PDB file of C-alpha atoms in Angstrom:
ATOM      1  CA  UNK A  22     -28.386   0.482  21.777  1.00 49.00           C
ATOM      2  CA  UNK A  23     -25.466  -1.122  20.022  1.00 52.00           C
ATOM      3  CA  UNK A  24     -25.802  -3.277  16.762  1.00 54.00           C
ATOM      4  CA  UNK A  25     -24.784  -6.288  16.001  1.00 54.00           C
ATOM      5  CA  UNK A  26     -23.405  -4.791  12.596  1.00 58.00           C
ATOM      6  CA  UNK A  27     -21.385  -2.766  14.862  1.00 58.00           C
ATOM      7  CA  UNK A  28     -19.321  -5.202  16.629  1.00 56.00           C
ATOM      8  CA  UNK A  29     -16.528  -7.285  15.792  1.00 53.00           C
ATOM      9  CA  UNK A  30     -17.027 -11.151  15.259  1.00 63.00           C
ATOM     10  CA  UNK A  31     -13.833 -11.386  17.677  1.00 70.00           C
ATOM     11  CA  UNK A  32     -11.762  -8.843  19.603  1.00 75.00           C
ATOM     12  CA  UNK A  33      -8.251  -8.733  18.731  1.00 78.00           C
ATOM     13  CA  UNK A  34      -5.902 -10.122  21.300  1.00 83.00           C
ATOM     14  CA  UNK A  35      -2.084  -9.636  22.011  1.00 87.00           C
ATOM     15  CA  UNK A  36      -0.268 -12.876  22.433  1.00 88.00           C
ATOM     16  CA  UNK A  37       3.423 -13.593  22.016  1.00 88.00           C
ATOM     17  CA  UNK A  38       4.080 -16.296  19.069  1.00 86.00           C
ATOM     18  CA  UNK A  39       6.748 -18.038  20.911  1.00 86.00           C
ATOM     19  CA  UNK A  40       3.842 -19.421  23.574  1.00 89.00           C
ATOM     20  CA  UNK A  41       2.161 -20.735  20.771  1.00 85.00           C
ATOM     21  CA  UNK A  42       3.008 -24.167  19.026  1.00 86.00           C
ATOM     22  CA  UNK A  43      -0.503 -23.609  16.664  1.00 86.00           C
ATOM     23  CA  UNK A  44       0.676 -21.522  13.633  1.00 84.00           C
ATOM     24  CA  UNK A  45      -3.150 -21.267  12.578  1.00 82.00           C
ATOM     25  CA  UNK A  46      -3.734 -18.707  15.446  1.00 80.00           C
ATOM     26  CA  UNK A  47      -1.761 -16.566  13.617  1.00 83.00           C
ATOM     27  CA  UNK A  48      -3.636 -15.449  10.745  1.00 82.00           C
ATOM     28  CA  UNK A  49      -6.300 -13.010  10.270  1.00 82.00           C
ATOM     29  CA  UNK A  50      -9.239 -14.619   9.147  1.00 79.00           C
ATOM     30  CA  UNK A  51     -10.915 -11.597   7.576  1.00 83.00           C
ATOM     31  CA  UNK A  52      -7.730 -10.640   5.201  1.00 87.00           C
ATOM     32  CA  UNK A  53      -6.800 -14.374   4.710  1.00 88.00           C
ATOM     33  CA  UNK A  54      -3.252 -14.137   5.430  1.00 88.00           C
ATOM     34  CA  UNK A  55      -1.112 -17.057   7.424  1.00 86.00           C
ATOM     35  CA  UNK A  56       0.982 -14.626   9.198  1.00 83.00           C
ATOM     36  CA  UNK A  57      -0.062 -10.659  10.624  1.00 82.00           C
ATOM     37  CA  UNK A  58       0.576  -8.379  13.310  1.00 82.00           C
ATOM     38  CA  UNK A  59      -1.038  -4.956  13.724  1.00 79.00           C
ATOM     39  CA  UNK A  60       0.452  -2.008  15.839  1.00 78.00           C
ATOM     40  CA  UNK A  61       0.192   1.650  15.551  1.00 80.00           C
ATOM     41  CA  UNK A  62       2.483   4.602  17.148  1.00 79.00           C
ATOM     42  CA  UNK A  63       4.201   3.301  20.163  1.00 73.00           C
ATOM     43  CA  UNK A  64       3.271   6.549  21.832  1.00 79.00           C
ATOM     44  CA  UNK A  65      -0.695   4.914  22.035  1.00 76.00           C
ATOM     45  CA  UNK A  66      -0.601   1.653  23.724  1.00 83.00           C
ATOM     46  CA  UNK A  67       2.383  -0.418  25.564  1.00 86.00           C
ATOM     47  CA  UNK A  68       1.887  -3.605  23.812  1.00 86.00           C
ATOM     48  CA  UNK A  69       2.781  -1.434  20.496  1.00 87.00           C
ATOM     49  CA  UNK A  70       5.958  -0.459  22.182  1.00 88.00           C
ATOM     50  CA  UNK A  71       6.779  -4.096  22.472  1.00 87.00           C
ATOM     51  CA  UNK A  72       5.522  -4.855  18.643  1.00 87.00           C
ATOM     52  CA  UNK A  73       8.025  -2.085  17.520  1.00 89.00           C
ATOM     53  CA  UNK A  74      10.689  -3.278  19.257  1.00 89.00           C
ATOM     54  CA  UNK A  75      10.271  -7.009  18.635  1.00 88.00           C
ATOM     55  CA  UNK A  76      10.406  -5.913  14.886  1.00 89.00           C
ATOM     56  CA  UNK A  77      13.043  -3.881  15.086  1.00 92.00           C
ATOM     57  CA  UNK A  78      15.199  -6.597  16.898  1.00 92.00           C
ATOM     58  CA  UNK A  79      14.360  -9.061  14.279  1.00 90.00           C
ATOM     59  CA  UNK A  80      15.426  -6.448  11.378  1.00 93.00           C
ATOM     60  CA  UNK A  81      18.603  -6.143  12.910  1.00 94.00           C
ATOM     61  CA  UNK A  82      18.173  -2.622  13.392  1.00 95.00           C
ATOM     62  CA  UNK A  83      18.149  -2.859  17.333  1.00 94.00           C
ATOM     63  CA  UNK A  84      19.774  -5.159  19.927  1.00 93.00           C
ATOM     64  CA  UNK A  85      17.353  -7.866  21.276  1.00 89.00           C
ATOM     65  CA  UNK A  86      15.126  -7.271  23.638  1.00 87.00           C
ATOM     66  CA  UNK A  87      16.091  -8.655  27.312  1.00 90.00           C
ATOM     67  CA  UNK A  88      12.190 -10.444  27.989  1.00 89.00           C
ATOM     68  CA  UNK A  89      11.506 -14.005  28.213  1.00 92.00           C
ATOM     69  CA  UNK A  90       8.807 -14.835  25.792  1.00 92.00           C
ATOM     70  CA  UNK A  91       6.893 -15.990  29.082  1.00 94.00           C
ATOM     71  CA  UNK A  92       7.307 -12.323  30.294  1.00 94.00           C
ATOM     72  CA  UNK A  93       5.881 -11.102  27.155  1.00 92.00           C
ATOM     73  CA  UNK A  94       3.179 -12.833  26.987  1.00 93.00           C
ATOM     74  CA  UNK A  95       1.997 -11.743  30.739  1.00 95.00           C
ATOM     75  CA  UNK A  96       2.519  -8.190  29.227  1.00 93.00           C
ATOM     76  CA  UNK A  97      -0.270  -9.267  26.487  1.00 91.00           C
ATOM     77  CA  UNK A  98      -2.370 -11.095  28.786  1.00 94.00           C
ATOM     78  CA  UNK A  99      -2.704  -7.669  30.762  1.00 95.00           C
ATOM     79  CA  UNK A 100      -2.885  -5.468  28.369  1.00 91.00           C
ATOM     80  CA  UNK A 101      -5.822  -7.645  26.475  1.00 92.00           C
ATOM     81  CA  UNK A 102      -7.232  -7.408  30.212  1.00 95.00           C
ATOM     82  CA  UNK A 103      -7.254  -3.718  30.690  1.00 92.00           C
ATOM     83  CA  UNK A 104      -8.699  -3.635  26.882  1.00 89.00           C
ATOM     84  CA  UNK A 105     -11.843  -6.081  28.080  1.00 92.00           C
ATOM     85  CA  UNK A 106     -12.079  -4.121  30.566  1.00 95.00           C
ATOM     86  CA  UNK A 107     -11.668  -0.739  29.156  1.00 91.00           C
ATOM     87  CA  UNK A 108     -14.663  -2.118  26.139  1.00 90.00           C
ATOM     88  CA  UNK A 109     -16.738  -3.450  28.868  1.00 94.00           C
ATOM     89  CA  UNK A 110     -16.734  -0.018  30.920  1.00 95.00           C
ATOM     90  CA  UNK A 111     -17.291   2.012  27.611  1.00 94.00           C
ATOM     91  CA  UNK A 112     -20.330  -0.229  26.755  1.00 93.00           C
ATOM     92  CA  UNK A 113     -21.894   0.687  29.942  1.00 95.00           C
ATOM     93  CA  UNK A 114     -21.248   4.405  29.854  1.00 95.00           C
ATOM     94  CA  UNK A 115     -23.426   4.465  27.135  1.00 93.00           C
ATOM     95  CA  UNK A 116     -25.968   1.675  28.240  1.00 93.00           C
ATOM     96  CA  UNK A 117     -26.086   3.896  31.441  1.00 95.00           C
ATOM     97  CA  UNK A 118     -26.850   7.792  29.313  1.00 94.00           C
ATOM     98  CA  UNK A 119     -29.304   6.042  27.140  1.00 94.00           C
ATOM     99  CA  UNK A 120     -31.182   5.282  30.137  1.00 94.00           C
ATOM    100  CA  UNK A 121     -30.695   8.607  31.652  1.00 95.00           C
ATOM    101  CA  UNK A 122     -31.990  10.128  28.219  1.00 93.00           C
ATOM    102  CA  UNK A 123     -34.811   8.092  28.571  1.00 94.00           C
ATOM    103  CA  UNK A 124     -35.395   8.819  31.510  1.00 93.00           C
ATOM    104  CA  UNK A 125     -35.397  12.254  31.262  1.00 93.00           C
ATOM    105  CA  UNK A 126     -37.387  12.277  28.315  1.00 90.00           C
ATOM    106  CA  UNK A 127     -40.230  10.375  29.918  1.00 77.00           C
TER     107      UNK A 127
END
């Protein structure tokens, strides 16, 4: 059964800052820092393709990207979606052998 211990206070979510007018949303409260964004290798997840080239573009390393900062943010509204989802689904896998174990067991 999960712990408590285990789980986040509060699942990261994609957004796209230009949506945003509250600067506070920004930060990440458990490193204390106004501003943050997190991404790893683009080859894992879409929305880091979009963090690597957003930062890029601002660098001045790459052209801008052609999205609307609307369009972006309907990108991170879906991918925070299928990552609910994806979290909710693993939860229940195991929910659903622990019972089968017990079963079993029994």
């Amino acid at each position: 059964l999960p712990s408590l211990a285990s789980h986040p206070f509060q699942m990261a979510l994609y957004f796209c800052t230009g949506v945003l007018e509250d600067e506070t949303l920004f930060r990440h409260y458990a490193l204390n820092v106004p501003f943050y964004t997190h991404f790893t290798s683009p080859i894992r997840r879409y929305a880091d393709i979009i963090v690597h080239r957003l930062l890029s573009a601002s660098l001045g390393v790459s052209s801008p990207i052609k999205m609307k900062k609307e369009a972006i943010q309907s990108q991170a509204d879906h991918c925070n979606d299928r990552k609910m989802a994806s979290k909710r689904v693993q939860e229940l896998s195991a929910d659903l052998f622990f019972a089968i174990f017990v079963r079993v067991r029994a």
